[in-house]
Short mmCIF file of C-alpha atoms in Angstrom, two decimals:
data_model
loop_
_atom_site.label_atom_id
_atom_site.label_comp_id
_atom_site.label_asym_id
_atom_site.label_seq_id
_atom_site.Cartn_x
_atom_site.Cartn_y
_atom_site.Cartn_z
CA MET A 140 34.25 163.15 -21.01
CA ASN A 141 33.03 161.49 -17.83
CA SER A 142 31.91 157.90 -17.79
CA TRP A 143 28.27 158.82 -17.15
CA LYS A 144 28.21 160.72 -20.45
CA LEU A 145 29.86 157.77 -22.23
CA TRP A 146 27.24 155.41 -20.90
CA MET A 147 24.41 157.67 -22.03
CA LEU A 148 25.88 157.92 -25.53
CA LEU A 149 26.38 154.15 -25.76
CA LEU A 150 22.80 153.55 -24.66
CA GLN A 151 21.59 156.13 -27.17
CA GLY A 152 23.42 154.15 -29.88
CA ALA A 153 21.94 150.93 -28.55
CA GLY A 154 18.47 152.50 -28.78
CA LEU A 155 18.96 153.23 -32.47
CA THR A 156 20.33 149.70 -33.01
CA VAL A 157 17.19 148.23 -31.44
CA ALA A 158 14.85 150.57 -33.35
CA VAL A 159 16.46 149.91 -36.75
CA SER A 160 16.63 146.15 -36.11
CA LEU A 161 13.06 145.73 -34.85
CA LEU A 162 11.64 147.79 -37.72
CA SER A 163 13.66 145.75 -40.25
CA ILE A 164 12.63 142.47 -38.63
CA ALA A 165 8.93 143.44 -38.82
CA ILE A 166 9.10 144.71 -42.42
CA GLY A 167 11.27 141.75 -43.44
CA LEU A 168 8.81 139.29 -41.96
CA ALA A 169 5.93 140.87 -43.89
CA ILE A 170 7.85 140.87 -47.19
CA GLY A 171 9.10 137.36 -46.42
CA ALA A 172 5.52 136.08 -46.01
CA VAL A 173 4.59 137.44 -49.45
CA ILE A 174 7.74 136.03 -51.07
CA SER A 175 7.22 132.60 -49.47
CA ALA A 176 3.73 132.50 -50.96
CA GLY A 177 5.27 133.46 -54.30
CA MET A 178 7.88 130.71 -54.09
CA LEU A 179 5.20 128.06 -53.59
CA SER A 180 2.92 129.47 -56.29
CA SER A 181 2.23 127.22 -59.27
CA LYS A 182 2.36 130.27 -61.56
CA GLN A 183 5.87 130.79 -62.90
CA VAL A 184 5.40 134.60 -63.03
CA PHE A 185 5.37 134.59 -59.23
CA ALA A 186 7.61 131.62 -58.49
CA VAL A 187 10.64 132.56 -60.61
CA PRO A 188 11.09 136.16 -59.38
CA SER A 189 10.53 135.03 -55.78
CA ARG A 190 13.22 132.38 -56.05
CA LEU A 191 15.60 134.85 -57.71
CA PHE A 192 14.95 137.35 -54.93
CA VAL A 193 15.74 134.79 -52.23
CA SER A 194 18.80 133.50 -54.04
CA PHE A 195 20.19 137.01 -54.63
CA PHE A 196 19.70 138.38 -51.15
CA ARG A 197 21.03 135.20 -49.56
CA GLY A 198 23.97 135.05 -51.94
CA VAL A 199 25.37 138.56 -51.61
CA PRO A 200 27.17 139.82 -48.48
CA LEU A 201 24.95 142.17 -46.47
CA LEU A 202 27.72 144.78 -46.50
CA VAL A 203 27.67 144.83 -50.31
CA GLN A 204 23.86 144.99 -50.32
CA LEU A 205 23.91 147.94 -47.93
CA LEU A 206 26.53 149.84 -49.93
CA LEU A 207 24.63 149.11 -53.14
CA ILE A 208 21.27 150.28 -51.78
CA TYR A 209 22.82 153.33 -50.12
CA ASN A 210 24.31 154.42 -53.46
CA LEU A 211 21.58 153.09 -55.74
CA LEU A 212 18.57 154.83 -54.19
CA PRO A 213 19.83 158.40 -54.76
CA ALA A 214 21.06 157.40 -58.25
CA ILE A 215 17.52 156.44 -59.29
CA GLY A 216 16.09 159.59 -57.75
CA ILE A 217 14.92 158.30 -54.35
CA ASN A 218 16.34 160.48 -51.62
CA VAL A 219 16.33 158.72 -48.29
CA SER A 220 18.33 159.27 -45.15
CA SER A 221 21.05 156.82 -44.23
CA VAL A 222 18.69 155.31 -41.65
CA GLY A 223 16.12 154.75 -44.42
CA ALA A 224 18.71 153.07 -46.64
CA ALA A 225 19.86 150.92 -43.72
CA ILE A 226 16.32 149.76 -42.92
CA THR A 227 15.65 149.05 -46.61
CA GLY A 228 18.81 146.94 -46.89
CA LEU A 229 18.28 145.00 -43.67
CA SER A 230 14.60 144.38 -44.45
CA LEU A 231 15.25 143.02 -47.94
CA CYS A 232 18.04 140.76 -46.71
CA THR A 233 16.11 139.34 -43.79
CA ALA A 234 12.99 138.97 -45.97
CA ALA A 235 14.89 136.45 -48.11
CA TYR A 236 15.86 134.37 -45.08
CA GLN A 237 12.40 134.58 -43.50
CA ALA A 238 10.80 133.59 -46.81
CA GLU A 239 12.94 130.46 -46.86
CA ASN A 240 11.99 129.72 -43.21
CA LEU A 241 8.28 130.25 -43.85
CA ARG A 242 8.40 128.19 -47.05
CA GLY A 243 9.59 125.24 -44.97
CA GLY A 244 6.74 125.84 -42.53
CA LEU A 245 4.12 126.24 -45.26
CA MET A 246 5.16 122.95 -46.82
CA SER A 247 4.69 121.10 -43.55
CA VAL A 248 1.15 122.34 -42.85
CA PRO A 249 -0.95 119.15 -42.60
CA LYS A 250 -2.95 118.45 -45.76
CA GLY A 251 -6.08 117.68 -43.74
CA LEU A 252 -6.25 121.24 -42.39
CA ILE A 253 -6.13 122.71 -45.90
CA GLU A 254 -8.81 120.28 -47.08
CA ALA A 255 -10.95 121.23 -44.10
CA ALA A 256 -10.52 124.91 -44.93
CA GLU A 257 -11.55 124.21 -48.50
CA MET A 258 -14.64 122.34 -47.28
CA ALA A 259 -15.53 125.29 -45.09
CA GLY A 260 -15.57 127.41 -48.24
CA LEU A 261 -12.42 129.53 -47.77
CA ASN A 262 -10.90 130.75 -50.99
CA ALA A 263 -7.17 130.52 -51.75
CA THR A 264 -6.29 133.92 -50.24
CA GLN A 265 -8.31 133.26 -47.10
CA GLN A 266 -6.73 129.83 -46.75
CA PHE A 267 -3.28 131.35 -46.95
CA ARG A 268 -3.97 134.23 -44.59
CA ARG A 269 -6.15 132.45 -42.04
CA ILE A 270 -4.87 128.87 -42.00
CA ARG A 271 -1.56 128.20 -43.71
CA LEU A 272 0.42 131.31 -42.73
CA PRO A 273 -0.46 131.30 -38.99
CA ILE A 274 0.35 127.59 -38.72
CA ALA A 275 3.59 127.98 -40.70
CA PHE A 276 4.53 130.91 -38.45
CA ARG A 277 4.01 128.81 -35.37
CA LEU A 278 5.92 125.87 -36.77
CA THR A 279 8.92 127.99 -37.75
CA LEU A 280 9.00 130.37 -34.80
CA PRO A 281 12.39 129.17 -33.50
CA ALA A 282 13.99 129.74 -36.92
CA ILE A 283 12.29 133.14 -37.20
CA ILE A 284 13.64 134.26 -33.82
CA ASN A 285 17.06 132.95 -34.79
CA GLU A 286 17.01 135.09 -37.92
CA ALA A 287 15.88 138.09 -35.85
CA ILE A 288 18.98 137.64 -33.66
CA MET A 289 21.16 137.38 -36.77
CA ILE A 290 19.71 140.67 -38.04
CA LEU A 291 20.33 142.37 -34.72
CA LYS A 292 23.98 141.38 -34.98
CA ALA A 293 24.13 142.23 -38.68
CA SER A 294 22.74 145.69 -37.92
CA SER A 295 26.27 146.59 -36.77
CA LEU A 296 27.13 146.75 -40.49
CA VAL A 297 24.85 149.74 -41.06
CA SER A 298 27.55 151.75 -39.28
CA VAL A 299 29.37 151.87 -42.65
CA VAL A 300 26.56 153.84 -44.30
CA GLY A 301 26.73 156.47 -41.58
CA VAL A 302 24.00 155.44 -39.16
CA VAL A 303 25.22 156.33 -35.68
CA GLU A 304 24.00 153.18 -33.97
CA LEU A 305 25.82 151.27 -31.28
CA THR A 306 28.81 150.20 -33.40
CA ARG A 307 29.35 153.60 -35.01
CA MET A 308 28.87 155.37 -31.70
CA THR A 309 31.47 153.08 -30.10
CA GLN A 310 33.88 153.76 -32.96
CA ASP A 311 33.45 157.51 -32.61
CA LEU A 312 33.82 157.41 -28.82
CA SER A 313 36.90 155.19 -28.95
CA ALA A 314 38.48 157.57 -31.47
CA SER A 315 37.96 160.51 -29.12
CA THR A 316 38.82 158.79 -25.83
CA TYR A 317 41.55 156.34 -26.97
CA ARG A 318 39.86 153.54 -25.01
CA PRO A 319 38.88 151.09 -27.79
CA LEU A 320 39.42 147.98 -25.67
CA GLU A 321 36.93 148.92 -22.94
CA LEU A 322 34.43 150.55 -25.29
CA PHE A 323 34.22 147.71 -27.81
CA ALA A 324 34.01 145.20 -24.96
CA MET A 325 31.13 147.25 -23.53
CA ALA A 326 29.44 147.33 -26.94
CA GLY A 327 29.82 143.56 -27.11
CA VAL A 328 28.16 143.20 -23.70
CA ILE A 329 25.27 145.45 -24.76
CA TYR A 330 24.72 143.45 -27.96
CA PHE A 331 24.83 140.24 -25.94
CA ILE A 332 22.20 141.54 -23.50
CA ILE A 333 19.90 142.68 -26.31
CA ASN A 334 20.23 139.27 -28.00
CA TRP A 335 19.52 137.56 -24.72
CA GLY A 336 16.36 139.65 -24.43
CA LEU A 337 15.32 138.72 -27.96
CA SER A 338 15.76 135.01 -27.34
CA PHE A 339 13.82 135.39 -24.08
CA ILE A 340 10.94 137.02 -25.98
CA GLY A 341 11.24 134.17 -28.47
CA SER A 342 10.87 131.39 -25.93
CA TYR A 343 8.10 133.31 -24.15
CA THR A 344 6.16 133.64 -27.42
CA GLU A 345 6.76 130.00 -28.22
CA ASN A 346 5.14 129.01 -24.93
CA ALA A 347 2.35 131.56 -25.26
CA ILE A 348 1.20 130.21 -28.63
CA ARG A 349 1.37 126.57 -27.69
CA TRP A 350 -2.41 126.31 -27.56
CA GLY A 351 -3.95 123.71 -29.78
CA ARG A 352 -0.72 121.86 -30.23
CA PRO A 353 -0.42 118.18 -29.37
CA MET B 189 24.72 156.10 -65.00
CA ARG B 190 27.03 154.62 -67.55
CA PHE B 191 29.01 151.47 -67.64
CA ASP B 192 32.56 151.43 -68.93
CA PRO B 193 34.12 147.98 -69.41
CA ALA B 194 37.52 149.59 -70.03
CA LEU B 195 37.51 150.58 -66.36
CA ILE B 196 37.41 146.95 -65.31
CA ILE B 197 40.07 145.86 -67.80
CA HIS B 198 42.30 148.70 -66.69
CA HIS B 199 41.97 147.64 -63.05
CA LEU B 200 42.02 143.92 -63.68
CA PRO B 201 45.31 143.24 -61.83
CA SER B 202 44.14 144.86 -58.60
CA ILE B 203 40.70 143.24 -58.90
CA LEU B 204 42.34 139.85 -59.29
CA SER B 205 44.59 140.45 -56.30
CA GLY B 206 41.50 141.40 -54.26
CA LEU B 207 39.77 138.25 -55.45
CA SER B 208 42.73 136.09 -54.48
CA ILE B 209 42.81 137.65 -51.01
CA THR B 210 39.06 137.07 -50.61
CA ILE B 211 39.39 133.41 -51.58
CA LEU B 212 42.57 132.90 -49.56
CA THR B 213 41.15 134.45 -46.36
CA TRP B 214 38.01 132.41 -46.84
CA LEU B 215 39.89 129.11 -47.34
CA ILE B 216 42.35 129.63 -44.48
CA GLY B 217 39.64 131.04 -42.19
CA THR B 218 37.25 128.17 -42.92
CA ILE B 219 39.86 125.42 -42.54
CA GLY B 220 41.10 127.03 -39.31
CA ALA B 221 37.54 127.40 -38.03
CA VAL B 222 36.69 123.77 -38.81
CA LEU B 223 39.80 122.51 -37.01
CA VAL B 224 39.43 124.77 -33.96
CA GLY B 225 35.69 124.08 -33.91
CA PHE B 226 36.32 120.34 -33.90
CA VAL B 227 38.83 120.68 -31.05
CA ILE B 228 36.34 122.78 -29.04
CA ALA B 229 33.52 120.29 -29.64
CA SER B 230 35.75 117.35 -28.69
CA ALA B 231 37.00 119.11 -25.56
CA ARG B 232 33.43 119.85 -24.54
CA ARG B 233 32.41 116.26 -25.12
CA PHE B 234 35.40 114.34 -23.80
CA GLY B 235 37.32 116.87 -21.69
CA PRO B 236 36.94 117.74 -18.00
CA ARG B 237 33.73 119.48 -17.00
CA PRO B 238 35.07 122.94 -16.01
CA LEU B 239 36.89 123.21 -19.36
CA GLY B 240 33.73 122.27 -21.18
CA MET B 241 31.72 124.89 -19.31
CA ALA B 242 34.31 127.61 -19.95
CA LEU B 243 34.40 126.77 -23.65
CA GLY B 244 30.60 126.74 -23.76
CA ALA B 245 30.50 130.25 -22.29
CA ILE B 246 33.07 131.53 -24.82
CA VAL B 247 31.12 130.01 -27.70
CA GLU B 248 27.95 131.70 -26.45
CA VAL B 249 29.66 135.09 -26.25
CA ILE B 250 31.10 134.77 -29.76
CA ARG B 251 27.74 133.70 -31.17
CA GLY B 252 25.94 136.47 -29.32
CA THR B 253 28.01 139.44 -30.50
CA PRO B 254 28.42 140.92 -34.00
CA PHE B 255 31.43 139.85 -36.06
CA LEU B 256 32.27 143.51 -36.70
CA ILE B 257 32.53 144.24 -32.96
CA GLN B 258 34.84 141.24 -32.52
CA LEU B 259 37.03 142.50 -35.37
CA PHE B 260 37.18 146.03 -33.93
CA LEU B 261 38.01 144.66 -30.50
CA LEU B 262 40.83 142.59 -31.98
CA TYR B 263 42.16 145.22 -34.39
CA PHE B 264 41.77 148.44 -32.40
CA GLY B 265 41.73 147.00 -28.87
CA GLY B 266 44.45 144.39 -29.44
CA PRO B 267 47.41 146.83 -29.35
CA TYR B 268 46.41 147.90 -25.81
CA ILE B 269 47.08 144.38 -24.55
CA GLY B 270 50.20 143.93 -26.66
CA LEU B 271 48.57 142.27 -29.65
CA PHE B 272 49.80 144.21 -32.68
CA LEU B 273 48.30 142.75 -35.82
CA ASP B 274 48.25 143.97 -39.41
CA PRO B 275 44.81 144.04 -41.03
CA LEU B 276 45.21 140.73 -42.86
CA PRO B 277 46.35 138.58 -39.88
CA ALA B 278 43.79 140.30 -37.67
CA GLY B 279 41.08 139.50 -40.22
CA LEU B 280 42.20 135.89 -40.51
CA LEU B 281 42.30 135.44 -36.74
CA GLY B 282 38.91 137.11 -36.35
CA LEU B 283 37.33 134.98 -39.06
CA THR B 284 38.78 131.79 -37.55
CA VAL B 285 37.59 132.60 -34.03
CA TYR B 286 34.14 133.65 -35.23
CA GLY B 287 33.70 130.60 -37.48
CA SER B 288 35.06 128.13 -34.92
CA ALA B 289 32.28 128.97 -32.44
CA TYR B 290 29.63 128.12 -35.03
CA PHE B 291 31.46 125.02 -36.32
CA SER B 292 31.90 123.74 -32.75
CA GLU B 293 28.11 123.88 -32.30
CA ILE B 294 27.63 122.00 -35.59
CA PHE B 295 30.07 119.29 -34.48
CA ARG B 296 28.49 119.13 -31.03
CA GLY B 297 25.16 118.46 -32.69
CA GLY B 298 26.83 115.82 -34.84
CA PHE B 299 28.37 114.03 -31.85
CA GLU B 300 25.01 113.95 -30.13
CA ALA B 301 23.17 112.68 -33.19
CA VAL B 302 25.21 109.50 -33.57
CA PRO B 303 23.07 106.77 -31.95
CA VAL B 304 24.45 105.52 -28.64
CA GLY B 305 23.79 101.96 -29.82
CA HIS B 306 26.40 102.30 -32.54
CA ILE B 307 29.05 103.35 -30.03
CA GLU B 308 28.04 100.57 -27.63
CA ALA B 309 28.24 98.07 -30.48
CA ALA B 310 31.72 99.30 -31.35
CA GLU B 311 32.76 98.95 -27.71
CA CYS B 312 31.38 95.42 -27.68
CA VAL B 313 33.44 94.32 -30.66
CA GLY B 314 36.50 95.66 -28.84
CA LEU B 315 37.33 98.92 -30.62
CA ASN B 316 39.28 101.35 -28.47
CA ARG B 317 38.34 105.00 -28.02
CA LEU B 318 40.46 106.36 -30.88
CA GLN B 319 39.16 103.69 -33.24
CA ILE B 320 35.60 104.50 -32.25
CA VAL B 321 36.14 108.17 -33.06
CA LYS B 322 37.93 107.38 -36.32
CA ARG B 323 35.79 104.52 -37.59
CA ILE B 324 32.33 105.19 -36.17
CA LEU B 325 31.83 108.75 -34.93
CA LEU B 326 33.61 110.64 -37.71
CA PRO B 327 32.16 108.80 -40.73
CA GLU B 328 28.61 108.82 -39.37
CA MET B 329 28.92 112.41 -38.23
CA SER B 330 30.39 113.66 -41.49
CA MET B 331 27.16 112.96 -43.31
CA LEU B 332 25.03 114.40 -40.53
CA VAL B 333 26.95 117.66 -40.24
CA LEU B 334 27.80 118.20 -43.92
CA PRO B 335 24.72 120.23 -44.89
CA SER B 336 25.12 122.66 -41.98
CA ALA B 337 28.91 122.77 -42.38
CA VAL B 338 28.56 123.69 -46.07
CA ASN B 339 26.00 126.30 -45.10
CA MET B 340 28.38 127.78 -42.54
CA ALA B 341 31.29 127.78 -45.02
CA ILE B 342 29.07 129.74 -47.43
CA LEU B 343 28.15 132.20 -44.67
CA LEU B 344 31.88 132.74 -44.10
CA ILE B 345 32.42 133.71 -47.78
CA LYS B 346 29.99 136.54 -47.17
CA GLU B 347 31.62 137.46 -43.86
CA THR B 348 34.95 138.04 -45.65
CA ALA B 349 33.38 141.21 -47.11
CA VAL B 350 33.26 142.64 -43.57
CA LEU B 351 37.07 142.46 -43.41
CA SER B 352 37.15 145.41 -45.84
CA ILE B 353 36.08 147.61 -42.92
CA ILE B 354 39.38 146.99 -41.12
CA THR B 355 41.14 147.68 -44.48
CA VAL B 356 42.01 144.14 -45.51
CA PRO B 357 42.57 144.66 -49.27
CA GLU B 358 40.04 142.05 -50.37
CA LEU B 359 37.55 142.26 -53.22
CA THR B 360 34.95 144.50 -51.56
CA MET B 361 37.54 147.05 -50.51
CA ILE B 362 39.30 147.10 -53.92
CA VAL B 363 36.08 147.37 -55.92
CA SER B 364 34.52 150.05 -53.73
CA ALA B 365 37.80 152.01 -53.88
CA ILE B 366 37.64 151.87 -57.70
CA GLY B 367 34.00 152.91 -57.49
CA SER B 368 34.74 155.97 -55.39
CA GLU B 369 37.76 156.93 -57.48
CA TYR B 370 35.70 157.10 -60.69
CA TYR B 371 32.40 157.96 -59.10
CA ALA B 372 30.92 154.72 -60.43
CA PHE B 373 29.62 153.24 -57.16
CA VAL B 374 26.47 151.66 -58.45
CA GLU B 375 28.03 149.86 -61.42
CA SER B 376 31.02 148.55 -59.47
CA LEU B 377 28.94 147.47 -56.47
CA PHE B 378 26.44 145.78 -58.73
CA LEU B 379 29.22 143.80 -60.39
CA LEU B 380 30.58 142.95 -56.96
CA ALA B 381 27.18 141.68 -55.85
CA LEU B 382 26.84 139.55 -58.99
CA PHE B 383 30.28 138.15 -58.37
CA TYR B 384 29.56 137.11 -54.77
CA TRP B 385 26.23 135.69 -55.87
CA ALA B 386 27.96 133.48 -58.44
CA LEU B 387 30.59 132.37 -55.91
CA VAL B 388 27.97 131.47 -53.29
CA GLU B 389 25.81 129.59 -55.80
CA LEU B 390 28.89 127.70 -57.03
CA CYS B 391 29.83 126.66 -53.48
CA GLY B 392 26.26 125.60 -52.77
CA PHE B 393 26.35 123.46 -55.91
CA LEU B 394 29.68 121.86 -54.94
CA GLY B 395 28.35 121.24 -51.43
CA ARG B 396 25.30 119.40 -52.77
CA LYS B 397 27.64 117.34 -54.99
CA ALA B 398 29.74 116.39 -51.96
CA GLU B 399 26.60 115.47 -50.02
CA ALA B 400 25.46 113.17 -52.83
CA LYS B 401 28.90 111.54 -52.87
CA LEU B 402 29.01 111.00 -49.14
CA SER B 403 25.45 109.77 -48.95
CA HIS B 404 26.46 106.10 -48.59
CA PHE B 405 27.35 106.98 -45.01
CA ARG B 406 23.82 108.17 -44.41
CA LEU B 407 22.11 106.51 -41.49
CA SER B 408 19.10 104.59 -42.65
CA ALA B 409 15.84 105.91 -41.21
CA SER B 410 17.32 107.00 -37.91
#
């Protein structure tokens, strides 16, 4: 196998890594927003399950979660591909962390803004969607980006449920070429570059949404 | 799906050996990572500039790449540069290296958070450098870094599960092997998840206890 072919295969794996991670980050953020609202709810029916969710998904190794979901979904009659199982696992795990991040942000939204929203006649749902969540998102953006980078790195674990992303591709190639040292080093470099890109997007977004901030 | 408790009782010895390896790798890995991390942070703070920059670059690389890739590089790539390691030592070394990068950042933050005035005051009353580190920096820092250090230690418990991929016979590997042998994946993995959950919650609880105990070192309103 020539090195051009190797490069193409590695980049193909990297593409799947990015796709799976970005999809999981987006889904996880959406679920996390709902869970964070649940955690802060005064109704115990919402608060208790939300806290249990966060505690469970933050307390169990991602590898165990992935293996569990990969085997559990078919056992309860849901047939998904390994990519589907991987995205489900990553999304649920990152949702727990993002919920905890957003909860911190929601709690530090200035009281005056919420009172003003109430005065303007927004109901509780509108207040959450229009005022509290956007402000919390802005306040916690560094932590959210940090978690996105963690998920990109953690996505290497989905190689164990048979998703041929960057890590699995590297494993397969190093088994067939007997060059694990170079290939895993290359994979490391690719991960590093993707992370660097993510943190660049993060600091760009942080600057772009600075408007209206003291 | 059915659950058979006899299965667990029958395999109790191997489950317990897996558990002991999980806890042992975690303890040794964490202690090693704290020590190496402290050395790195100190070298970056007090050492010569080129050394500090080199260490900073290494820390960035370790924090920017997945733990699994580092393990594979060490375990499968190591033999090509003369580093022949069995799974367990490779796992321990990997865990220590990975953890030390994160701990060094925690300590670096701790060093920077101690007010300069306190160090100047210590210099004024005639403490030497070692005494300043021992009597001022370390006690004040310990309280500042404890929450993030406990958090990191808990993250490392969960990272030990990854060692199963390079066939370290720890809990995840043993339990999933039992699961595949008896075709009882879901039950065994669910138990495994519950077990890790309990362990992590317990460590979080102990960490909060330690924080409460150490809180007399807390800086007042700084």
